[in-house]
Amino acid sequence: IVAESPSRFGCWHRNSSEEPSPKTNHFGLSIYRHFGDINQAGKRMELMFAKPEVETPSGLKASAVSTRAFKGSSFKAILPKLYTSPFETIFCPDTKQSMYCQILFGLIQRDEVVMIGSIFASTVVRSIKFLENNWKELCSNIKTGQISEWITDSGCRNAASLILKPNLELADLIEDVCSCKSWEGIIRKLWPKTKYIGTVCTGVMLQYTAELEFYCGGLPLVSGFYACSEGAIGINLEPLCKPSDVSYTFLPNMVYYEFLSIKEDCDTDSQNQVQLNAMSHHEDTGPVDLVNVKLGQCYEVLVTSSMGLYRYKVGDIIKVTGFHNNTPQFQFVGRQNVALGVDMERTSEADILKAVAEAKALLDLLGLILTEYTSYGDTSSTPGHYVIFWEIKPKEGNNNNNVGKELDPKVMEECCSKMEDSLHFTYRMYRKENMIAALEIRVVKQGTFESLLDYFVSKGASLSQYKTPSCIKSKEALNILDSRVIAKFFSPRTPTQDN
């Protein structure tokens, strides 16, 4: 197995075309049973972005786990056979050029693609948006057999010279598909042999599943692995289950696990929930071993590894959901110390995600899709209030410039109220006592979150590992969002108290 993800969640792939062993690769066996041997069926169109090595103050070289894996001889050996992206595009330092070329080569090899994916669902969605904005230029490249002049990276240009030939028939086919009024099912239309989308759709990535389902035309969304730079933690033994239902099974032989028990029950539907980030660990108990975790309990994960980590706090909060034989299974609940608050309350990213999911269903009435969101605690006035930034697009067409005019104020105000009704008991109580002001939704222009991504990448974030922050704290990032607001809406009433 080649580890490809230094991320909080990861995706791994076999580097052999042999049938997976049930003793060593349960996930591979599940994939084999559902989809056959995709290594023999065709190629993976996986969007991969390597970060350059950095030098530590002591002179040591450091790199992401994925970058180290991409440089490995085993990965290089299988790359031309199993992937559509040439080596040069993965290591292109310009992420825009890299994205463009990887999509271009994926389109050229469309008849061979049997799986599409990336580490995170956000990257897959972002690639489709990129295609929406650039498909005419991509078709022109395929038609003429010449790559665009703005692609200046020598590696990308050399790779293009080997594969890019004039193909008028393919260009016309792609143009016909992309010029349709709605992009619903576009992935299946452009890559008809695709069997599934392999990407992490759990945790904070759940916000992208609705849009991804819109694009993929019924293809399964498969979240295979849960991993981080501290170690491989779990695998998904039921790859076809819904992203919201995914439980990972611990890999007990990867690192030594211990768990800090969370004092309060972490059931997000509990009316008297004490928020994750306000929870404290049991003061009278130490870390719990893997064999002693309890069903339904939440824990913070600790790892001790052969690489020198000792009881290292990964920072993830997980909930034990069951057992596979005697091995615990879990769901990711949230990150420790990620919370939204304007008073004494604390609202976790899981709560925000749940509230947004409840509210965005109302957008169907307007024929709109929520593509991305983030939140901010505005304390510039008293009392403070929650601000939720939404980027919205029509289901038909890809121009969002006039969305602000199309929004029904009553529907959008109801979205605000729906969010407040879905938040935890403490928030609703504070709202009733006027300790928190009405929740606000600010709708931003299309491409705003792309600009936010560009900002964080310019500060050193990896494109393949980037996750839109659930709560914005950076003033620079907040300025990017506020400068692109096209409409504002407030909750017209205090939230209900009976849920």
Coordinates of C-alpha atoms in Angstrom, one line a residue:
I1 CA 0.0 0.0 0.0
V2 CA 1.3 3.4 -0.9
A3 CA 0.3 6.1 1.7
E4 CA -0.7 9.2 -0.2
S5 CA -2.2 11.5 2.4
P6 CA -0.6 13.6 5.1
S7 CA -4.0 15.0 5.7
R8 CA -6.5 14.7 8.5
F9 CA -8.3 12.3 6.3
G10 CA -6.6 10.3 3.5
C11 CA -7.0 8.0 0.5
W12 CA -4.7 5.2 -0.1
H13 CA -4.3 3.0 -3.2
R14 CA -2.8 -0.4 -3.9
N15 CA 0.2 -0.4 -6.2
S16 CA -0.5 -3.9 -7.4
S17 CA -2.9 -5.3 -10.0
E18 CA -3.4 -8.5 -8.1
E19 CA -6.6 -9.3 -6.2
P20 CA -6.4 -7.7 -2.8
S21 CA -5.7 -10.0 0.2
P22 CA -8.6 -10.0 2.7
K23 CA -6.0 -10.3 5.5
T24 CA -4.0 -7.2 4.5
N25 CA -6.4 -5.0 2.6
H26 CA -10.0 -5.1 3.7
F27 CA -10.9 -1.9 1.9
G28 CA -9.2 -3.0 -1.3
L29 CA -11.3 -6.2 -1.1
S30 CA -14.5 -4.2 -0.7
I31 CA -13.6 -2.1 -3.7
Y32 CA -12.8 -5.2 -5.7
R33 CA -16.1 -6.8 -4.8
H34 CA -18.1 -3.7 -5.8
F35 CA -16.2 -2.4 -8.8
G36 CA -13.8 -5.1 -9.9
D37 CA -10.1 -4.6 -10.4
I38 CA -10.0 -0.9 -11.5
N39 CA -6.2 -1.3 -12.0
Q40 CA -7.0 -3.5 -15.0
A41 CA -10.1 -1.6 -16.1
G42 CA -8.5 1.7 -16.8
K43 CA -6.9 4.8 -15.2
R44 CA -7.5 7.0 -12.2
M45 CA -8.0 10.7 -12.8
E46 CA -6.7 11.8 -9.4
L47 CA -5.9 15.5 -8.7
M48 CA -2.6 15.5 -6.9
F49 CA -0.5 18.4 -5.8
A50 CA 3.0 18.1 -4.3
K51 CA 4.4 20.7 -2.0
P52 CA 8.2 21.5 -2.3
E53 CA 10.5 20.5 0.4
V54 CA 11.4 23.0 3.1
E55 CA 14.4 23.4 5.2
T56 CA 14.1 23.5 9.0
P57 CA 16.2 25.9 11.1
S58 CA 18.5 23.0 11.9
G59 CA 19.1 22.3 8.2
L60 CA 16.9 19.2 7.9
K61 CA 14.7 18.7 4.9
A62 CA 11.0 18.3 5.6
S63 CA 8.1 17.5 3.3
A64 CA 4.5 16.3 3.3
V65 CA 3.9 12.6 3.4
S66 CA 2.2 12.8 0.0
T67 CA 5.2 14.5 -1.5
R68 CA 7.5 11.8 -0.2
A69 CA 5.2 9.2 -1.6
F70 CA 4.9 10.9 -5.0
K71 CA 8.7 10.9 -5.2
G72 CA 9.0 7.2 -4.4
S73 CA 10.2 4.8 -7.0
S74 CA 7.2 2.5 -6.7
F75 CA 4.8 5.4 -7.3
K76 CA 6.7 6.6 -10.3
A77 CA 6.7 3.1 -11.7
I78 CA 2.9 2.8 -11.6
L79 CA 2.0 6.4 -12.5
P80 CA 1.9 6.1 -16.3
K81 CA -0.2 2.9 -16.2
L82 CA -2.7 3.8 -13.5
Y83 CA -3.0 7.6 -13.5
T84 CA -3.9 10.2 -16.1
S85 CA -1.6 12.9 -14.5
P86 CA 2.0 12.9 -15.6
F87 CA 4.7 13.2 -12.9
E88 CA 5.6 16.8 -14.1
T89 CA 2.1 18.1 -13.5
I90 CA 2.0 16.8 -9.9
F91 CA 5.2 18.7 -9.0
C92 CA 4.4 21.9 -10.9
P93 CA 4.8 24.7 -8.4
D94 CA 2.0 26.8 -9.9
T95 CA -1.2 25.2 -8.7
K96 CA -3.3 26.9 -11.5
Q97 CA -1.1 25.5 -14.2
S98 CA -1.1 22.1 -12.5
M99 CA -4.9 22.0 -12.2
Y100 CA -5.3 23.0 -15.8
C101 CA -2.9 20.4 -17.1
Q102 CA -4.3 17.6 -15.0
I103 CA -7.8 18.3 -16.2
L104 CA -6.6 18.6 -19.8
F105 CA -4.9 15.2 -19.7
G106 CA -7.9 13.7 -17.9
L107 CA -10.1 14.9 -20.8
I108 CA -7.7 13.6 -23.4
Q109 CA -7.8 10.1 -21.7
R110 CA -11.6 10.3 -21.0
D111 CA -12.2 6.8 -22.4
E112 CA -9.7 5.2 -20.0
V113 CA -10.9 6.9 -16.8
V114 CA -12.6 4.6 -14.4
M115 CA -12.2 6.5 -11.1
I116 CA -12.1 10.3 -10.3
G117 CA -10.9 11.7 -7.1
S118 CA -8.5 13.6 -4.8
I119 CA -7.7 13.6 -1.1
F120 CA -10.6 15.9 -0.2
A121 CA -14.1 16.4 -1.8
S122 CA -13.4 20.1 -1.9
T123 CA -10.6 19.6 -4.4
V124 CA -12.9 17.5 -6.7
V125 CA -15.6 20.2 -6.5
R126 CA -13.0 22.9 -7.1
S127 CA -11.7 21.1 -10.2
I128 CA -15.2 21.0 -11.7
K129 CA -15.6 24.7 -11.1
F130 CA -12.3 25.3 -12.7
L131 CA -13.5 23.2 -15.7
E132 CA -16.7 25.4 -15.9
N133 CA -14.6 28.5 -16.2
N134 CA -12.0 27.1 -18.7
W135 CA -13.7 24.4 -20.8
K136 CA -13.6 26.5 -24.0
E137 CA -9.9 27.0 -23.7
L138 CA -9.3 23.3 -22.9
C139 CA -11.4 22.4 -26.0
S140 CA -9.3 24.8 -28.1
N141 CA -6.1 23.1 -26.9
I142 CA -7.4 19.7 -27.8
K143 CA -8.7 20.9 -31.2
T144 CA -5.3 22.5 -32.2
G145 CA -3.0 20.1 -30.4
Q146 CA -1.3 23.1 -28.8
I147 CA -1.3 24.0 -25.1
S148 CA -2.1 27.5 -24.0
E149 CA 0.8 30.0 -24.0
W150 CA 0.2 30.9 -20.3
I151 CA 1.3 27.4 -19.3
T152 CA 4.9 28.3 -18.9
D153 CA 6.1 25.5 -16.6
S154 CA 8.6 23.5 -18.7
G155 CA 7.6 20.2 -17.2
C156 CA 4.0 20.7 -18.0
R157 CA 4.8 21.8 -21.6
N158 CA 7.1 18.8 -22.1
A159 CA 4.4 16.4 -20.8
A160 CA 1.8 18.0 -23.1
S161 CA 4.1 17.6 -26.1
L162 CA 4.0 13.8 -25.6
I163 CA 0.2 13.4 -25.3
L164 CA -1.5 16.4 -26.9
K165 CA -2.3 15.9 -30.5
P166 CA -5.0 17.6 -32.7
N167 CA -8.3 15.9 -32.1
L168 CA -11.3 17.8 -33.5
E169 CA -13.8 15.0 -32.8
L170 CA -12.9 14.9 -29.1
A171 CA -13.0 18.7 -28.8
D172 CA -16.4 18.9 -30.4
L173 CA -17.7 16.2 -28.1
I174 CA -16.5 17.9 -25.0
E175 CA -17.8 21.2 -26.2
D176 CA -21.3 19.8 -26.8
V177 CA -21.4 18.3 -23.3
C178 CA -20.0 21.4 -21.5
S179 CA -22.3 23.9 -23.4
C180 CA -25.4 22.3 -22.0
K181 CA -27.7 24.5 -19.9
S182 CA -27.3 22.4 -16.7
W183 CA -24.1 20.7 -15.5
E184 CA -26.0 18.1 -13.5
G185 CA -24.3 14.8 -14.0
I186 CA -21.4 16.4 -15.9
I187 CA -18.8 14.0 -14.5
R188 CA -20.6 11.0 -15.9
K189 CA -21.1 12.7 -19.2
L190 CA -17.5 13.6 -19.7
W191 CA -16.0 10.4 -18.2
P192 CA -18.6 7.8 -19.0
K193 CA -16.7 4.8 -17.7
T194 CA -16.2 6.2 -14.2
K195 CA -17.2 3.7 -11.5
Y196 CA -17.0 5.9 -8.4
I197 CA -15.6 9.2 -6.9
G198 CA -12.8 8.4 -4.5
T199 CA -12.4 11.2 -2.0
V200 CA -13.0 12.1 1.6
C201 CA -16.6 13.2 2.1
T202 CA -16.8 12.9 5.9
G203 CA -16.3 15.5 8.7
V204 CA -16.1 19.1 7.4
M205 CA -16.1 17.7 3.8
L206 CA -19.8 16.8 4.2
Q207 CA -20.6 20.4 3.1
Y208 CA -19.5 19.5 -0.4
T209 CA -21.4 16.3 -0.9
A210 CA -24.6 17.9 -2.2
E211 CA -22.8 19.8 -4.9
L212 CA -20.6 16.8 -5.7
E213 CA -23.7 14.6 -6.1
F214 CA -25.2 17.1 -8.4
Y215 CA -22.1 16.9 -10.7
C216 CA -21.5 13.2 -10.5
G217 CA -24.8 11.9 -11.7
G218 CA -25.4 9.2 -9.2
L219 CA -21.8 7.8 -9.0
P220 CA -21.0 6.5 -5.5
L221 CA -18.9 8.8 -3.2
V222 CA -16.3 6.6 -1.6
S223 CA -14.5 7.8 1.5
G224 CA -11.8 5.1 1.9
F225 CA -9.4 6.1 4.7
Y226 CA -9.0 8.3 7.7
A227 CA -5.3 9.2 8.1
C228 CA -3.1 12.0 9.3
S229 CA 0.6 12.8 9.3
E230 CA 0.9 11.2 12.7
G231 CA -0.3 7.8 11.4
A232 CA -2.9 5.8 9.4
I233 CA -5.8 5.5 11.7
G234 CA -8.8 3.9 10.1
I235 CA -10.4 2.3 7.0
N236 CA -14.0 2.3 5.7
L237 CA -15.2 -1.3 5.4
E238 CA -18.5 -0.2 3.8
P239 CA -17.4 2.0 0.9
L240 CA -20.9 2.4 -0.6
C241 CA -22.6 3.8 2.5
K242 CA -23.7 7.4 2.5
P243 CA -20.9 9.9 3.5
S244 CA -23.0 10.9 6.5
D245 CA -23.1 7.3 7.7
V246 CA -19.4 6.4 7.3
S247 CA -17.7 4.8 10.2
Y248 CA -14.0 4.0 10.1
T249 CA -12.5 0.9 11.6
F250 CA -9.3 1.4 13.6
L251 CA -6.0 0.0 12.2
P252 CA -4.6 -1.2 15.5
N253 CA -1.1 -2.1 14.2
M254 CA -0.2 1.2 12.7
V255 CA 0.5 3.3 15.8
Y256 CA -0.3 2.9 19.5
Y257 CA -3.6 4.6 20.3
E258 CA -4.8 6.1 23.5
F259 CA -7.9 8.2 24.1
L260 CA -8.8 11.0 26.4
S261 CA -12.4 10.7 27.4
I262 CA -14.6 13.7 26.8
K263 CA -16.5 14.6 30.0
E264 CA -19.9 15.2 28.4
D265 CA -21.8 13.1 26.0
C266 CA -21.2 14.3 22.4
D267 CA -24.6 13.5 20.9
T268 CA -25.2 16.5 18.7
D269 CA -28.9 16.0 18.9
S270 CA -29.0 16.4 22.7
Q271 CA -30.9 19.4 23.8
N272 CA -28.6 19.9 26.8
Q273 CA -25.4 19.4 24.7
V274 CA -22.3 21.1 26.1
Q275 CA -20.3 22.0 23.0
L276 CA -17.3 20.0 22.1
N277 CA -14.9 22.9 22.5
A278 CA -16.3 23.7 25.9
M279 CA -15.8 20.1 27.0
S280 CA -13.1 19.1 29.4
H281 CA -11.5 15.7 29.9
H282 CA -12.2 13.6 32.9
E283 CA -9.9 14.9 35.7
D284 CA -10.0 11.6 37.6
T285 CA -9.0 9.3 34.7
G286 CA -6.0 8.9 32.4
P287 CA -5.9 7.9 28.8
V288 CA -8.0 4.9 27.7
D289 CA -6.5 2.1 25.7
L290 CA -8.1 1.0 22.4
V291 CA -9.6 -2.1 23.9
N292 CA -11.3 -0.1 26.6
V293 CA -13.2 2.5 24.6
K294 CA -17.0 2.6 25.1
L295 CA -19.8 2.6 22.6
G296 CA -21.3 6.1 22.1
Q297 CA -18.5 7.9 24.0
C298 CA -16.4 10.7 22.5
Y299 CA -12.6 10.8 22.8
E300 CA -9.7 12.9 21.8
V301 CA -7.1 10.8 20.0
L302 CA -3.5 10.3 21.2
V303 CA -0.8 8.5 19.3
T304 CA 2.5 7.0 20.2
S305 CA 4.6 6.0 17.2
S306 CA 7.9 4.5 16.2
M307 CA 8.8 7.9 14.7
G308 CA 9.2 9.4 18.2
L309 CA 5.7 10.8 19.0
Y310 CA 4.6 10.1 22.6
R311 CA 1.0 10.5 23.6
Y312 CA 0.8 13.1 20.9
K313 CA -2.6 14.9 20.7
V314 CA -3.8 14.6 17.1
G315 CA -6.5 17.2 17.9
D316 CA -9.4 15.2 16.5
I317 CA -12.6 14.3 18.4
I318 CA -14.1 11.0 17.4
K319 CA -17.2 9.1 18.5
V320 CA -17.2 5.3 18.9
T321 CA -20.0 4.0 16.8
G322 CA -19.6 0.2 16.8
F323 CA -17.2 -2.7 16.5
H324 CA -15.9 -4.8 13.7
N325 CA -15.2 -8.1 15.5
N326 CA -13.4 -6.6 18.5
T327 CA -12.0 -3.6 16.7
P328 CA -13.7 -0.2 17.5
Q329 CA -15.3 1.8 14.7
F330 CA -15.7 5.5 14.9
Q331 CA -17.0 8.7 13.2
F332 CA -15.1 12.0 13.1
V333 CA -17.0 14.6 15.2
G334 CA -14.8 17.7 15.0
R335 CA -11.5 19.3 15.7
Q336 CA -10.6 20.3 19.2
N337 CA -10.5 24.1 19.8
V338 CA -12.4 25.0 16.6
A339 CA -15.4 26.9 17.8
L340 CA -17.6 29.9 17.0
G341 CA -18.7 32.2 19.8
V342 CA -19.6 35.7 20.7
D343 CA -20.4 35.4 24.4
M344 CA -20.0 32.4 26.8
E345 CA -21.4 29.9 24.3
R346 CA -19.3 27.7 22.1
T347 CA -20.6 26.3 18.8
S348 CA -18.5 23.5 17.2
E349 CA -17.9 23.1 13.5
A350 CA -20.1 20.0 13.6
D351 CA -23.0 22.2 14.9
I352 CA -22.4 24.8 12.2
L353 CA -22.4 22.1 9.5
K354 CA -25.7 20.6 10.9
A355 CA -27.4 24.0 10.9
V356 CA -26.2 24.9 7.4
A357 CA -27.4 21.5 6.1
E358 CA -30.9 22.2 7.6
A359 CA -31.1 25.7 6.1
K360 CA -29.7 25.1 2.6
A361 CA -32.5 22.7 1.7
L362 CA -34.7 25.8 1.3
L363 CA -32.5 26.9 -1.6
D364 CA -34.2 24.2 -3.7
L365 CA -37.2 26.5 -3.9
L366 CA -35.1 29.1 -5.7
G367 CA -33.3 26.6 -8.0
L368 CA -30.0 27.3 -6.2
I369 CA -27.1 25.3 -4.7
L370 CA -24.9 26.3 -1.7
T371 CA -21.4 25.7 -2.9
E372 CA -19.3 26.8 0.1
Y373 CA -19.7 28.5 3.5
T374 CA -17.7 29.7 6.4
S375 CA -18.6 31.6 9.7
Y376 CA -17.5 34.5 11.8
G377 CA -18.3 35.8 15.2
D378 CA -19.0 39.5 14.8
T379 CA -18.4 41.3 18.1
S380 CA -18.0 44.8 16.6
S381 CA -21.4 45.7 18.1
T382 CA -23.2 44.7 21.3
P383 CA -24.6 42.1 21.5
G384 CA -22.5 40.2 19.0
H385 CA -23.9 37.9 16.4
Y386 CA -23.1 35.0 14.1
V387 CA -22.2 35.8 10.5
I388 CA -22.4 33.0 7.9
F389 CA -20.9 33.6 4.5
W390 CA -22.6 31.7 1.7
E391 CA -21.5 31.3 -1.9
I392 CA -24.5 30.3 -4.1
K393 CA -24.9 29.3 -7.7
P394 CA -27.9 28.4 -9.9
K395 CA -28.5 24.8 -10.7
E396 CA -28.7 25.8 -14.4
G397 CA -25.9 27.9 -15.8
N398 CA -22.7 28.9 -14.1
N399 CA -23.0 32.7 -13.8
N400 CA -23.6 33.9 -10.3
N401 CA -23.2 37.6 -10.9
N402 CA -26.9 38.2 -10.7
V403 CA -27.8 35.8 -7.9
G404 CA -28.2 38.6 -5.4
K405 CA -31.1 39.9 -7.5
E406 CA -32.7 36.5 -7.7
L407 CA -32.8 35.7 -4.0
D408 CA -36.2 35.9 -2.3
P409 CA -35.7 37.8 0.9
K410 CA -38.3 35.8 2.7
V411 CA -36.7 32.5 1.8
M412 CA -33.3 33.8 2.8
E413 CA -34.6 35.1 6.1
E414 CA -36.2 31.7 6.7
C415 CA -32.7 30.2 6.1
C416 CA -31.3 32.4 8.9
S417 CA -34.1 31.3 11.2
K418 CA -33.7 27.6 10.2
M419 CA -30.0 27.8 11.1
E420 CA -30.8 29.3 14.5
D421 CA -33.5 26.7 15.2
S422 CA -30.9 24.0 14.5
L423 CA -28.2 25.3 16.8
H424 CA -27.7 24.0 20.3
F425 CA -29.7 24.8 23.4
T426 CA -27.2 27.3 24.9
Y427 CA -27.2 29.4 21.7
R428 CA -31.0 29.5 21.6
M429 CA -31.3 30.4 25.2
Y430 CA -28.8 33.3 24.8
R431 CA -30.7 34.5 21.7
K432 CA -34.0 34.6 23.7
E433 CA -32.3 36.6 26.5
N434 CA -30.9 39.0 23.8
M435 CA -27.3 38.1 24.8
I436 CA -26.7 37.2 21.1
A437 CA -28.2 39.2 18.2
A438 CA -29.9 37.8 15.1
L439 CA -27.9 35.5 12.9
E440 CA -26.8 37.0 9.6
I441 CA -26.2 35.3 6.2
R442 CA -24.0 37.2 3.8
V443 CA -24.1 36.0 0.2
V444 CA -20.9 36.5 -1.7
K445 CA -20.0 36.6 -5.4
Q446 CA -19.1 33.4 -7.3
G447 CA -15.4 32.8 -7.0
T448 CA -15.0 34.4 -3.6
F449 CA -14.0 31.1 -1.9
E450 CA -11.6 30.5 -4.8
S451 CA -9.9 33.9 -3.8
L452 CA -9.9 32.7 -0.2
L453 CA -8.1 29.5 -1.3
D454 CA -5.6 31.5 -3.3
Y455 CA -4.9 33.6 -0.2
F456 CA -4.2 30.6 2.1
V457 CA -2.1 28.8 -0.6
S458 CA 0.0 32.0 -0.9
K459 CA 0.6 31.7 2.8
G460 CA 1.9 28.2 2.5
A461 CA -1.2 25.9 2.5
S462 CA -1.3 22.9 0.3
L463 CA -4.0 22.8 -2.4
S464 CA -4.5 19.1 -2.1
Q465 CA -5.0 19.4 1.7
Y466 CA -6.7 22.7 1.9
K467 CA -10.0 22.8 3.8
T468 CA -12.1 26.0 3.9
P469 CA -12.0 27.1 7.6
S470 CA -15.2 26.5 9.4
C471 CA -14.6 29.7 11.5
I472 CA -12.7 32.6 10.0
K473 CA -10.2 34.3 12.4
S474 CA -7.8 35.9 9.9
K475 CA -8.5 39.6 9.3
E476 CA -7.1 39.4 5.8
A477 CA -9.4 36.5 5.0
L478 CA -12.4 38.3 6.4
N479 CA -11.6 41.3 4.3
I480 CA -11.6 39.1 1.2
L481 CA -15.1 37.8 2.1
D482 CA -16.6 41.2 3.1
S483 CA -15.3 42.9 -0.1
R484 CA -17.4 40.5 -2.2
V485 CA -20.7 40.5 -0.3
I486 CA -23.7 41.0 -2.7
A487 CA -26.6 40.5 -0.2
K488 CA -27.3 40.4 3.5
F489 CA -30.1 38.8 5.4
F490 CA -31.0 38.5 9.1
S491 CA -33.1 36.1 11.1
P492 CA -36.5 37.8 11.7
R493 CA -37.3 36.1 15.0
T494 CA -35.8 34.4 18.0
P495 CA -35.3 30.6 17.6
T496 CA -37.7 28.0 18.9
Q497 CA -36.9 26.5 22.2
D498 CA -38.6 23.1 21.9
N499 CA -36.1 21.2 19.8

